[in-house]
Short mmCIF file of C-alpha atoms in Angstrom, two decimals:
data_model
loop_
_atom_site.label_atom_id
_atom_site.label_comp_id
_atom_site.label_asym_id
_atom_site.label_seq_id
_atom_site.Cartn_x
_atom_site.Cartn_y
_atom_site.Cartn_z
CA UNK A 1438 93.70 81.57 115.18
CA UNK A 1439 94.06 79.32 112.17
CA UNK A 1440 96.39 80.53 109.48
CA UNK A 1441 96.19 79.68 105.82
CA UNK A 1442 99.47 79.15 104.05
CA UNK A 1443 99.46 78.94 100.28
CA UNK A 1444 102.34 76.91 98.87
CA UNK A 1445 103.75 78.96 96.05
CA UNK A 1446 105.28 77.30 93.04
CA UNK A 1447 109.05 77.16 93.03
CA UNK A 1448 110.51 78.82 90.02
CA UNK A 1449 112.31 81.80 88.69
CA UNK A 1450 109.16 83.90 88.26
CA UNK A 1451 108.79 85.68 91.54
CA UNK A 1452 112.50 85.47 92.34
CA UNK A 1453 113.25 87.33 89.11
CA UNK A 1454 110.66 89.86 90.16
CA UNK A 1455 112.31 90.28 93.56
CA UNK A 1456 115.75 90.72 91.98
CA UNK A 1457 114.25 93.26 89.58
CA UNK A 1458 112.56 95.11 92.44
CA UNK A 1459 115.74 95.10 94.52
CA UNK A 1460 117.78 96.43 91.58
CA UNK A 1461 115.18 99.11 90.98
CA UNK A 1462 115.31 99.99 94.67
CA UNK A 1463 119.11 100.25 94.54
CA UNK A 1464 118.86 102.46 91.46
CA UNK A 1465 116.25 104.63 93.15
CA UNK A 1466 118.34 104.96 96.31
CA UNK A 1467 121.44 105.80 94.27
CA UNK A 1468 119.52 108.32 92.21
CA UNK A 1469 118.09 109.82 95.37
CA UNK A 1470 121.52 110.15 96.98
CA UNK A 1471 122.92 111.73 93.82
CA UNK A 1472 119.98 114.11 93.64
CA UNK A 1473 120.25 115.07 97.31
CA UNK A 1474 124.00 115.12 97.80
CA UNK A 1475 125.30 115.97 94.36
CA UNK A 1476 126.82 119.41 93.77
CA UNK A 1477 126.01 121.43 90.74
CA UNK A 1478 128.83 122.86 88.69
CA UNK A 1479 127.02 125.53 86.82
CA UNK A 1480 129.13 127.83 84.80
CA UNK A 1481 128.74 131.36 86.03
CA UNK A 1482 127.93 133.43 83.03
CA UNK A 1483 129.49 136.85 82.86
CA UNK A 1484 127.77 140.05 81.90
CA UNK A 1485 127.98 141.53 78.44
CA UNK A 1486 130.18 144.37 79.67
CA UNK A 1487 132.60 142.00 81.39
CA UNK A 1488 135.68 140.08 80.30
CA UNK A 1489 136.72 136.77 81.78
CA UNK A 1490 140.11 137.19 83.42
CA UNK A 1491 141.23 133.75 82.34
CA UNK A 1492 139.90 133.45 78.85
CA UNK A 1493 139.34 136.86 77.39
CA UNK A 1494 142.72 138.46 78.15
CA UNK A 1495 145.85 137.97 76.09
CA UNK A 1496 149.17 137.12 77.68
CA UNK A 1497 150.32 140.71 78.15
CA UNK A 1498 146.99 141.76 79.62
CA UNK A 1499 146.96 138.80 81.97
CA UNK A 1500 150.42 139.78 83.19
CA UNK A 1501 149.39 143.37 83.78
CA UNK A 1502 146.18 142.28 85.45
CA UNK A 1503 147.96 139.88 87.82
CA UNK A 1504 150.54 142.54 88.69
CA UNK A 1505 147.80 145.10 89.29
CA UNK A 1506 146.12 142.83 91.79
CA UNK A 1507 149.36 142.37 93.70
CA UNK A 1508 150.03 146.10 93.63
CA UNK A 1509 146.46 146.72 94.74
CA UNK A 1510 147.03 144.64 97.90
CA UNK A 1511 150.04 146.82 98.68
CA UNK A 1512 148.05 149.99 97.99
CA UNK A 1513 145.32 148.83 100.34
CA UNK A 1514 147.85 147.91 103.02
CA UNK A 1515 149.47 151.32 102.83
CA UNK A 1516 146.07 153.00 103.22
CA UNK A 1517 145.97 151.76 106.79
CA UNK A 1518 148.90 154.02 107.65
CA UNK A 1519 148.00 156.87 105.34
CA UNK A 1520 144.56 157.44 103.84
CA UNK A 1521 146.05 158.95 100.70
CA UNK A 1522 146.52 156.61 97.76
CA UNK A 1523 150.13 155.98 96.82
CA UNK A 1524 151.38 158.08 93.96
CA UNK A 1525 152.30 156.31 90.75
CA UNK A 1526 155.88 157.55 91.12
CA UNK A 1527 156.19 156.01 94.58
CA UNK A 1528 154.90 152.69 93.31
CA UNK A 1529 157.36 152.84 90.40
CA UNK A 1530 160.24 153.70 92.72
CA UNK A 1531 159.44 150.82 95.00
CA UNK A 1532 159.48 148.54 91.97
CA UNK A 1533 155.84 147.46 91.83
CA UNK A 1534 154.90 146.21 88.41
CA UNK A 1535 153.08 147.30 86.31
CA UNK A 1536 153.92 150.83 87.51
CA UNK A 1537 157.70 150.41 87.20
CA UNK A 1538 159.07 151.00 83.75
CA UNK A 1539 161.20 148.03 82.80
CA UNK A 1540 161.65 145.51 80.05
CA UNK A 1541 158.48 143.61 80.89
CA UNK A 1542 156.38 146.77 81.02
CA UNK A 1543 157.81 147.73 77.64
CA UNK A 1544 156.90 144.38 76.16
CA UNK A 1545 153.37 144.56 77.61
CA UNK A 1546 152.37 147.81 75.97
CA UNK A 1547 154.30 150.38 77.99
CA UNK A 1548 151.36 151.70 79.94
CA UNK A 1549 151.45 155.27 81.09
CA UNK A 1550 150.06 155.26 84.64
CA UNK A 1551 148.38 158.16 86.38
CA UNK A 1552 146.37 158.54 89.56
CA UNK A 1553 142.89 159.97 88.95
CA UNK A 1554 140.98 161.91 91.63
CA UNK A 1555 142.47 159.94 94.48
CA UNK A 1556 140.36 156.90 93.58
CA UNK A 1557 141.57 155.28 90.38
CA UNK A 1558 144.79 154.35 88.60
CA UNK A 1559 144.66 154.63 84.84
CA UNK A 1560 147.25 152.99 82.60
CA UNK A 1561 146.97 154.09 78.99
CA UNK A 1562 148.52 151.58 76.66
CA UNK A 1563 151.03 152.84 74.13
CA UNK A 1564 150.57 149.75 72.01
CA UNK A 1565 146.92 148.76 72.00
CA UNK A 1566 147.66 145.82 69.70
CA UNK A 1567 149.73 144.27 72.51
CA UNK A 1568 147.51 145.14 75.46
CA UNK A 1569 144.56 147.38 76.18
CA UNK A 1570 144.44 150.26 78.59
CA UNK A 1571 143.76 149.44 82.25
CA UNK A 1572 141.72 151.24 84.87
CA UNK A 1573 142.02 150.17 88.51
CA UNK A 1574 139.21 151.51 90.67
CA UNK A 1575 140.17 151.57 94.35
CA UNK A 1576 137.12 151.11 96.57
CA UNK A 1577 136.29 153.42 99.43
CA UNK A 1578 136.67 150.69 102.01
CA UNK A 1579 140.15 149.53 102.93
CA UNK A 1580 139.14 145.89 102.69
CA UNK A 1581 137.23 146.25 99.42
CA UNK A 1582 138.07 144.30 96.31
CA UNK A 1583 139.87 145.64 93.29
CA UNK A 1584 137.76 146.64 90.32
CA UNK A 1585 139.75 146.47 87.09
CA UNK A 1586 138.50 147.70 83.73
CA UNK A 1587 140.05 147.30 80.30
CA UNK A 1588 139.68 149.16 77.05
CA UNK A 1589 141.38 147.88 73.93
CA UNK A 1590 140.55 150.86 71.77
CA UNK A 1591 143.56 153.06 71.05
CA UNK A 1592 141.19 155.97 71.68
CA UNK A 1593 141.02 155.18 75.40
CA UNK A 1594 140.95 158.39 77.36
CA UNK A 1595 140.68 159.55 80.91
CA UNK A 1596 137.12 158.72 82.02
CA UNK A 1597 135.13 161.66 83.30
CA UNK A 1598 132.87 159.57 85.48
CA UNK A 1599 133.78 156.37 87.33
CA UNK A 1600 130.23 155.02 87.51
CA UNK A 1601 129.68 151.68 85.89
CA UNK A 1602 127.23 153.00 83.30
CA UNK A 1603 129.54 155.83 82.29
CA UNK A 1604 132.51 153.50 81.95
CA UNK A 1605 130.51 151.07 79.83
CA UNK A 1606 129.35 153.94 77.68
CA UNK A 1607 132.94 155.06 77.27
CA UNK A 1608 133.87 151.60 75.96
CA UNK A 1609 135.46 150.11 79.08
CA UNK A 1610 134.98 146.45 79.99
CA UNK A 1611 135.13 145.11 83.50
CA UNK A 1612 137.49 142.18 84.11
CA UNK A 1613 135.69 139.44 86.04
CA UNK A 1614 137.44 136.53 87.73
CA UNK A 1615 135.50 133.36 88.45
CA UNK A 1616 136.83 130.30 90.15
CA UNK A 1617 134.20 127.82 89.06
CA UNK A 1618 135.86 125.23 86.89
CA UNK A 1619 139.21 124.31 85.43
CA UNK A 1620 139.92 126.64 82.57
CA UNK A 1621 141.69 123.87 80.69
CA UNK A 1622 138.42 122.02 80.42
CA UNK A 1623 136.48 124.91 78.98
CA UNK A 1624 135.71 125.34 75.35
CA UNK A 1625 137.21 128.44 73.90
CA UNK A 1626 134.70 131.07 72.95
CA UNK B 1372 86.23 57.33 111.30
CA UNK B 1373 85.35 56.54 114.89
CA UNK B 1374 88.98 56.85 115.82
CA UNK B 1375 89.64 60.07 113.95
CA UNK B 1376 86.63 61.98 115.16
CA UNK B 1377 87.76 62.76 118.73
CA UNK B 1378 91.25 63.45 117.45
CA UNK B 1379 90.14 66.19 115.12
CA UNK B 1380 89.17 68.30 118.09
CA UNK B 1381 92.69 68.50 119.39
CA UNK B 1382 94.51 68.33 116.09
CA UNK B 1383 97.57 70.53 116.04
CA UNK B 1384 98.53 69.63 112.49
CA UNK B 1385 97.38 71.50 109.42
CA UNK B 1386 94.65 70.71 106.97
CA UNK B 1387 96.07 70.34 103.45
CA UNK B 1388 94.03 71.08 100.35
CA UNK B 1389 95.23 70.24 96.86
CA UNK B 1390 93.00 71.91 94.27
CA UNK B 1391 93.62 71.21 90.59
CA UNK B 1392 97.36 70.93 91.12
CA UNK B 1393 99.18 70.44 87.82
CA UNK B 1394 102.88 69.78 87.44
CA UNK B 1395 104.73 69.59 84.15
CA UNK B 1396 108.48 69.20 84.04
CA UNK B 1397 109.92 69.62 80.60
CA UNK B 1398 107.25 68.03 78.45
CA UNK B 1399 106.33 65.37 80.94
CA UNK B 1400 103.02 65.75 82.67
CA UNK B 1401 103.68 64.50 86.17
CA UNK B 1402 100.54 65.60 88.00
CA UNK B 1403 97.24 66.18 86.26
CA UNK B 1404 94.57 68.14 88.11
CA UNK B 1405 95.26 66.56 91.46
CA UNK B 1406 92.57 67.50 93.96
CA UNK B 1407 92.16 65.99 97.39
CA UNK B 1408 92.22 67.00 101.03
CA UNK B 1409 94.28 65.80 103.94
CA UNK B 1410 92.30 66.27 107.13
CA UNK B 1411 94.04 67.91 110.07
CA UNK B 1412 95.48 65.41 112.49
CA UNK B 1413 94.89 62.41 110.23
CA UNK B 1414 97.29 59.79 108.90
CA UNK B 1415 96.92 60.05 105.16
CA UNK B 1416 98.54 57.49 102.93
CA UNK B 1417 99.53 58.05 99.33
CA UNK B 1418 99.78 54.95 97.18
CA UNK B 1419 100.46 54.41 93.52
CA UNK B 1420 102.86 52.95 91.01
CA UNK B 1421 106.44 54.07 90.59
CA UNK B 1422 106.59 57.24 88.54
CA UNK B 1423 103.03 58.03 89.52
CA UNK B 1424 104.03 61.40 90.93
CA UNK B 1425 103.91 60.62 94.66
CA UNK B 1426 107.36 62.03 95.44
CA UNK B 1427 106.72 64.96 93.09
CA UNK B 1428 103.51 65.68 94.95
CA UNK B 1429 105.45 65.81 98.20
CA UNK B 1430 108.08 68.08 96.71
CA UNK B 1431 105.25 70.28 95.47
CA UNK B 1432 103.84 70.38 98.97
CA UNK B 1433 107.27 71.41 100.26
CA UNK B 1434 107.34 74.27 97.76
CA UNK B 1435 110.07 72.89 95.53
CA UNK B 1436 108.17 72.39 92.28
CA UNK B 1437 106.85 74.87 89.72
CA UNK B 1438 103.28 73.68 89.98
CA UNK B 1439 100.05 75.23 88.84
CA UNK B 1440 96.88 75.23 90.86
CA UNK B 1441 96.07 75.98 94.45
CA UNK B 1442 97.80 74.23 97.32
CA UNK B 1443 96.93 75.50 100.77
CA UNK B 1444 97.78 74.47 104.29
CA UNK B 1445 95.45 75.65 107.04
CA UNK B 1446 97.37 75.69 110.29
CA UNK B 1447 95.35 75.62 113.50
CA UNK B 1448 97.97 77.39 115.60
CA UNK B 1449 101.12 79.43 115.65
CA UNK B 1450 103.43 76.44 115.39
CA UNK B 1451 104.09 75.62 111.74
CA UNK B 1452 106.77 72.97 111.67
CA UNK B 1453 106.98 70.47 108.84
CA UNK B 1454 109.02 67.35 109.37
CA UNK B 1455 110.28 65.54 106.28
CA UNK B 1456 111.71 62.06 106.10
CA UNK B 1457 113.18 61.36 102.66
CA UNK B 1458 113.08 58.05 100.91
CA UNK B 1459 116.82 57.57 101.12
CA UNK B 1460 119.92 59.53 101.86
CA UNK B 1461 122.62 59.74 99.22
CA UNK B 1462 126.11 60.13 100.58
CA UNK B 1463 129.53 58.56 100.35
CA UNK B 1464 129.54 55.43 102.46
CA UNK B 1465 133.10 56.19 103.56
CA UNK B 1466 132.18 59.61 104.89
CA UNK B 1467 133.42 59.86 108.50
CA UNK B 1468 130.05 61.14 109.73
CA UNK B 1469 128.59 59.57 112.83
CA UNK B 1470 124.93 59.44 113.70
CA UNK B 1471 125.55 62.27 116.16
CA UNK B 1472 127.24 64.36 113.47
CA UNK B 1473 124.30 63.81 111.16
CA UNK B 1474 121.76 64.72 113.82
CA UNK B 1475 123.78 67.82 114.74
CA UNK B 1476 123.99 68.88 111.09
CA UNK B 1477 120.25 68.50 110.69
CA UNK B 1478 118.98 69.90 113.98
CA UNK B 1479 121.25 72.70 115.16
CA UNK B 1480 122.63 75.91 113.76
CA UNK B 1481 126.05 75.35 115.29
CA UNK B 1482 128.46 73.59 112.92
CA UNK B 1483 128.40 69.85 113.52
CA UNK B 1484 132.19 69.59 113.94
CA UNK B 1485 131.86 71.66 117.13
CA UNK B 1486 129.76 68.90 118.64
CA UNK B 1487 126.18 68.76 119.80
CA UNK B 1488 124.64 72.01 120.92
CA UNK B 1489 123.56 71.87 124.55
CA UNK B 1490 120.19 73.27 123.56
CA UNK B 1491 119.19 70.47 121.20
CA UNK B 1492 121.16 67.61 122.77
CA UNK B 1493 118.24 66.44 124.98
CA UNK B 1494 115.89 66.48 121.98
CA UNK B 1495 118.39 64.47 119.91
CA UNK B 1496 118.83 61.98 122.75
CA UNK B 1497 115.06 61.58 123.02
CA UNK B 1498 114.61 61.19 119.27
CA UNK B 1499 117.35 58.57 119.00
CA UNK B 1500 115.82 56.82 122.00
CA UNK B 1501 112.43 56.76 120.29
CA UNK B 1502 113.79 55.11 117.17
CA UNK B 1503 116.03 52.79 119.20
CA UNK B 1504 119.32 54.13 117.87
CA UNK B 1505 120.68 55.61 121.09
CA UNK B 1506 123.32 52.91 121.53
CA UNK B 1507 124.55 53.33 117.96
CA UNK B 1508 124.96 57.07 117.98
CA UNK B 1509 128.73 56.94 117.67
CA UNK B 1510 128.59 54.67 114.61
CA UNK B 1511 129.44 55.98 111.19
CA UNK B 1512 126.39 56.63 109.00
CA UNK B 1513 128.02 54.59 106.24
CA UNK B 1514 128.42 51.59 108.52
CA UNK B 1515 124.72 51.41 109.40
CA UNK B 1516 122.35 49.05 107.70
CA UNK B 1517 119.65 50.50 105.45
CA UNK B 1518 117.03 50.02 108.14
CA UNK B 1519 119.13 51.69 110.80
CA UNK B 1520 119.85 54.61 108.50
CA UNK B 1521 116.14 54.94 107.86
CA UNK B 1522 115.55 55.08 111.60
CA UNK B 1523 118.06 57.91 111.90
CA UNK B 1524 116.21 59.72 109.14
CA UNK B 1525 113.01 59.23 111.10
CA UNK B 1526 114.71 60.60 114.20
CA UNK B 1527 115.76 63.81 112.46
CA UNK B 1528 112.15 64.27 111.33
CA UNK B 1529 111.14 64.38 115.00
CA UNK B 1530 113.24 67.45 115.83
CA UNK B 1531 111.73 69.92 116.40
CA UNK B 1532 108.39 68.27 117.07
CA UNK B 1533 106.50 68.72 113.79
CA UNK B 1534 102.85 69.55 113.25
CA UNK B 1535 102.97 68.11 109.76
CA UNK B 1536 105.08 65.08 108.97
CA UNK B 1537 105.82 64.14 105.39
CA UNK B 1538 107.14 60.62 105.02
CA UNK B 1539 108.47 59.32 101.70
CA UNK B 1540 108.31 55.51 101.86
CA UNK B 1541 109.67 55.23 105.38
CA UNK B 1542 109.00 51.53 105.71
CA UNK B 1543 110.65 50.34 102.51
CA UNK B 1544 114.08 50.14 104.06
CA UNK B 1545 113.02 49.36 107.61
CA UNK B 1546 113.71 46.02 109.18
CA UNK B 1547 111.21 44.20 111.40
CA UNK B 1548 112.24 46.08 114.54
CA UNK B 1549 112.23 49.33 112.63
CA UNK B 1550 108.69 48.72 111.42
CA UNK B 1551 107.56 48.25 115.00
CA UNK B 1552 109.29 51.49 115.94
CA UNK B 1553 107.59 53.24 113.04
CA UNK B 1554 104.16 51.94 113.94
CA UNK B 1555 104.61 53.07 117.49
CA UNK B 1556 105.64 56.51 116.25
CA UNK B 1557 102.62 56.63 113.98
CA UNK B 1558 100.34 55.98 116.93
CA UNK B 1559 102.07 58.71 118.90
CA UNK B 1560 101.64 61.19 116.06
CA UNK B 1561 98.02 60.28 115.74
CA UNK B 1562 97.55 60.78 119.46
CA UNK B 1563 99.34 64.13 119.29
CA UNK B 1564 97.13 65.32 116.43
CA UNK B 1565 100.01 65.58 114.00
CA UNK B 1566 99.02 65.49 110.35
CA UNK B 1567 100.95 62.71 108.61
CA UNK B 1568 101.20 62.46 104.84
CA UNK B 1569 102.75 59.14 104.13
CA UNK B 1570 103.82 57.52 100.86
CA UNK B 1571 103.71 53.77 101.18
CA UNK B 1572 103.97 50.69 99.01
CA UNK B 1573 102.95 48.25 101.70
CA UNK B 1574 99.19 48.19 101.17
CA UNK B 1575 98.63 45.95 104.16
CA UNK B 1576 100.26 48.52 106.39
CA UNK B 1577 98.22 51.28 104.78
CA UNK B 1578 95.00 49.40 105.37
CA UNK B 1579 95.98 48.87 108.98
CA UNK B 1580 97.44 52.25 109.89
CA UNK B 1581 96.06 54.97 107.65
CA UNK B 1582 92.89 57.00 108.20
CA UNK B 1583 92.50 57.74 104.54
CA UNK B 1584 94.30 56.71 101.39
CA UNK B 1585 94.71 58.42 98.05
CA UNK B 1586 95.68 56.48 94.93
CA UNK B 1587 97.85 58.60 92.69
CA UNK B 1588 98.99 57.78 89.22
CA UNK B 1589 99.39 61.16 87.57
CA UNK B 1590 95.75 61.71 88.49
CA UNK B 1591 93.88 60.98 91.68
CA UNK B 1592 92.31 57.58 91.07
CA UNK B 1593 90.65 57.24 94.44
CA UNK B 1594 90.53 59.02 97.74
CA UNK B 1595 88.71 57.16 100.48
CA UNK B 1596 89.16 55.38 103.80
CA UNK B 1597 91.37 52.31 103.27
CA UNK B 1598 88.55 49.82 103.77
CA UNK B 1599 86.69 51.26 100.78
CA UNK B 1600 89.65 52.26 98.71
CA UNK B 1601 91.81 49.19 98.78
CA UNK B 1602 89.61 46.85 96.78
CA UNK B 1603 91.17 44.50 94.23
CA UNK B 1604 89.51 46.29 91.31
CA UNK B 1605 90.86 49.65 92.26
CA UNK B 1606 94.31 48.35 92.99
CA UNK B 1607 94.44 46.56 89.65
CA UNK B 1608 93.45 49.78 87.97
CA UNK B 1609 95.92 51.80 90.02
CA UNK B 1610 98.86 49.65 89.14
CA UNK B 1611 97.95 49.08 85.51
CA UNK B 1612 99.80 50.90 82.78
CA UNK B 1613 96.71 52.80 81.63
CA UNK B 1614 95.05 53.80 84.85
CA UNK B 1615 91.39 54.63 84.66
CA UNK B 1616 90.06 57.30 86.93
CA UNK B 1617 86.87 56.63 88.76
CA UNK B 1618 84.70 58.72 90.93
CA UNK B 1619 84.63 57.91 94.57
CA UNK B 1620 81.35 57.70 96.37
#
C-alpha cells in the first residue's frame, strides 16, 4: 500500500527534455500527416513517339489542334444522327476551322484536308515550316476520344495503315495532352 | 520514544529519507551531503544557525531546488497531501485582502473575488476556529499583527488536512496565545499521525515538543532525540562559525 515518492531536483534538465520530446512529437505528427495526406504531383512523362500539346507545338499547330478538337466534338455529335463521318466539304461549308479555308487557315499552313477510309481526317500542310501535317483518327465508338497525330516533315503522305506502329514508322507523332501541372511553371525542354 | 512508539502504528504521514543530499546555488555550497531520516508520524525539528540551509532543505523537500542526491518520501496510504507554512508572507500592507479572501485564494479553485466556495467554506471555518481567528476573518491581512498573520498562515496549512506538514519557523512571529494554539495543533497532529518537519529557533520548545531534532549547518551536525541532542557542547558547536561535525551514537 505504501508508495515511494522520489523528490526530483527542480531545474531545466528534465523540462528541457520534455519540451524537446514534445517538439519531436509535433514534428513526427506533422510529418506523419504530410506523409499520409499529402498528394504527389508527379510529372507524367510522355512516350518517345508523343508530343506534349502544350509545350511541343508551335502557335500555328496549337491553333489547328484546338480547332480540331472542337470540330471533332461536332463530328462525334453528328455521328449520332448519321453513322457516316462528315465530309470535309460539309465541315468547310459549315465554317468549322481548321477545315474552312480562310485567313487564319492560310496563316497556319493552309492544310489540305481529306477524309481517309471513313475513319481519319488528314490535313497535309502546305507550309511545313509554319505547321506540320495533322492526322485526326476518329475512334469507332461515338464517345471515344480524339487521337491526333502530327508530322512536321514536308514529305508527309497519306498513311497506308492507321495502326500506331505503322504511323510511328511513317514518322508521325501522337499529340498528348496532360493536365498535371501549370505549364507556366515548367522548364522548357 | 515511549510516546512515539504506539503512534507509529497508525501513522498516516510519510517517512522522509534524505540521502547524501547536496545543494549548490551559484558557487555557494548550501547543503553538503545531508543524510537523515524523518520517521513517519513524528514531530521532527530542524535547528541551526541562520544561513545554515534549513529553509533550503525545506524547499528541496518541496521539489523547488536543483539538488543532488536521493530524497524519498514513503507514503503509507493513498492520501499524499503536504501542508506548508512559510516563515512569513510578503505582500503590500495596504492590499485590500481580508483573511477570508486569503483563505479562499489558498484553498479553493474558484477565484477569491467570487467569495468562499460552499465546498471548502466549512473547512475554512474549522481551520480559522482552530487557530482562533474566526472572529477576525473580515479583517484586512495588512491590518493584522505579525502573530495573527502567522496564525492565518497556519490555518491555510490545515486545508486540506495534510499528511505531511512542513513548518518554517512558525513560532517566531507568534504571540503568547498563538504559541498555545500552535502547541495544541502540534499535539493534534501527533495524535493524528501526521509527519511534521519543523524549523525552530526556540530550543526550549524543541526540547519540549519534538520527537527528534536535527542540527543543520550546511552539514548534519547531529540527529538525535532532543534530550541527547540539545547539550551545551553540541549547541555551541552548532551555532559557532566553524561548525564541527560529530557522529551521533
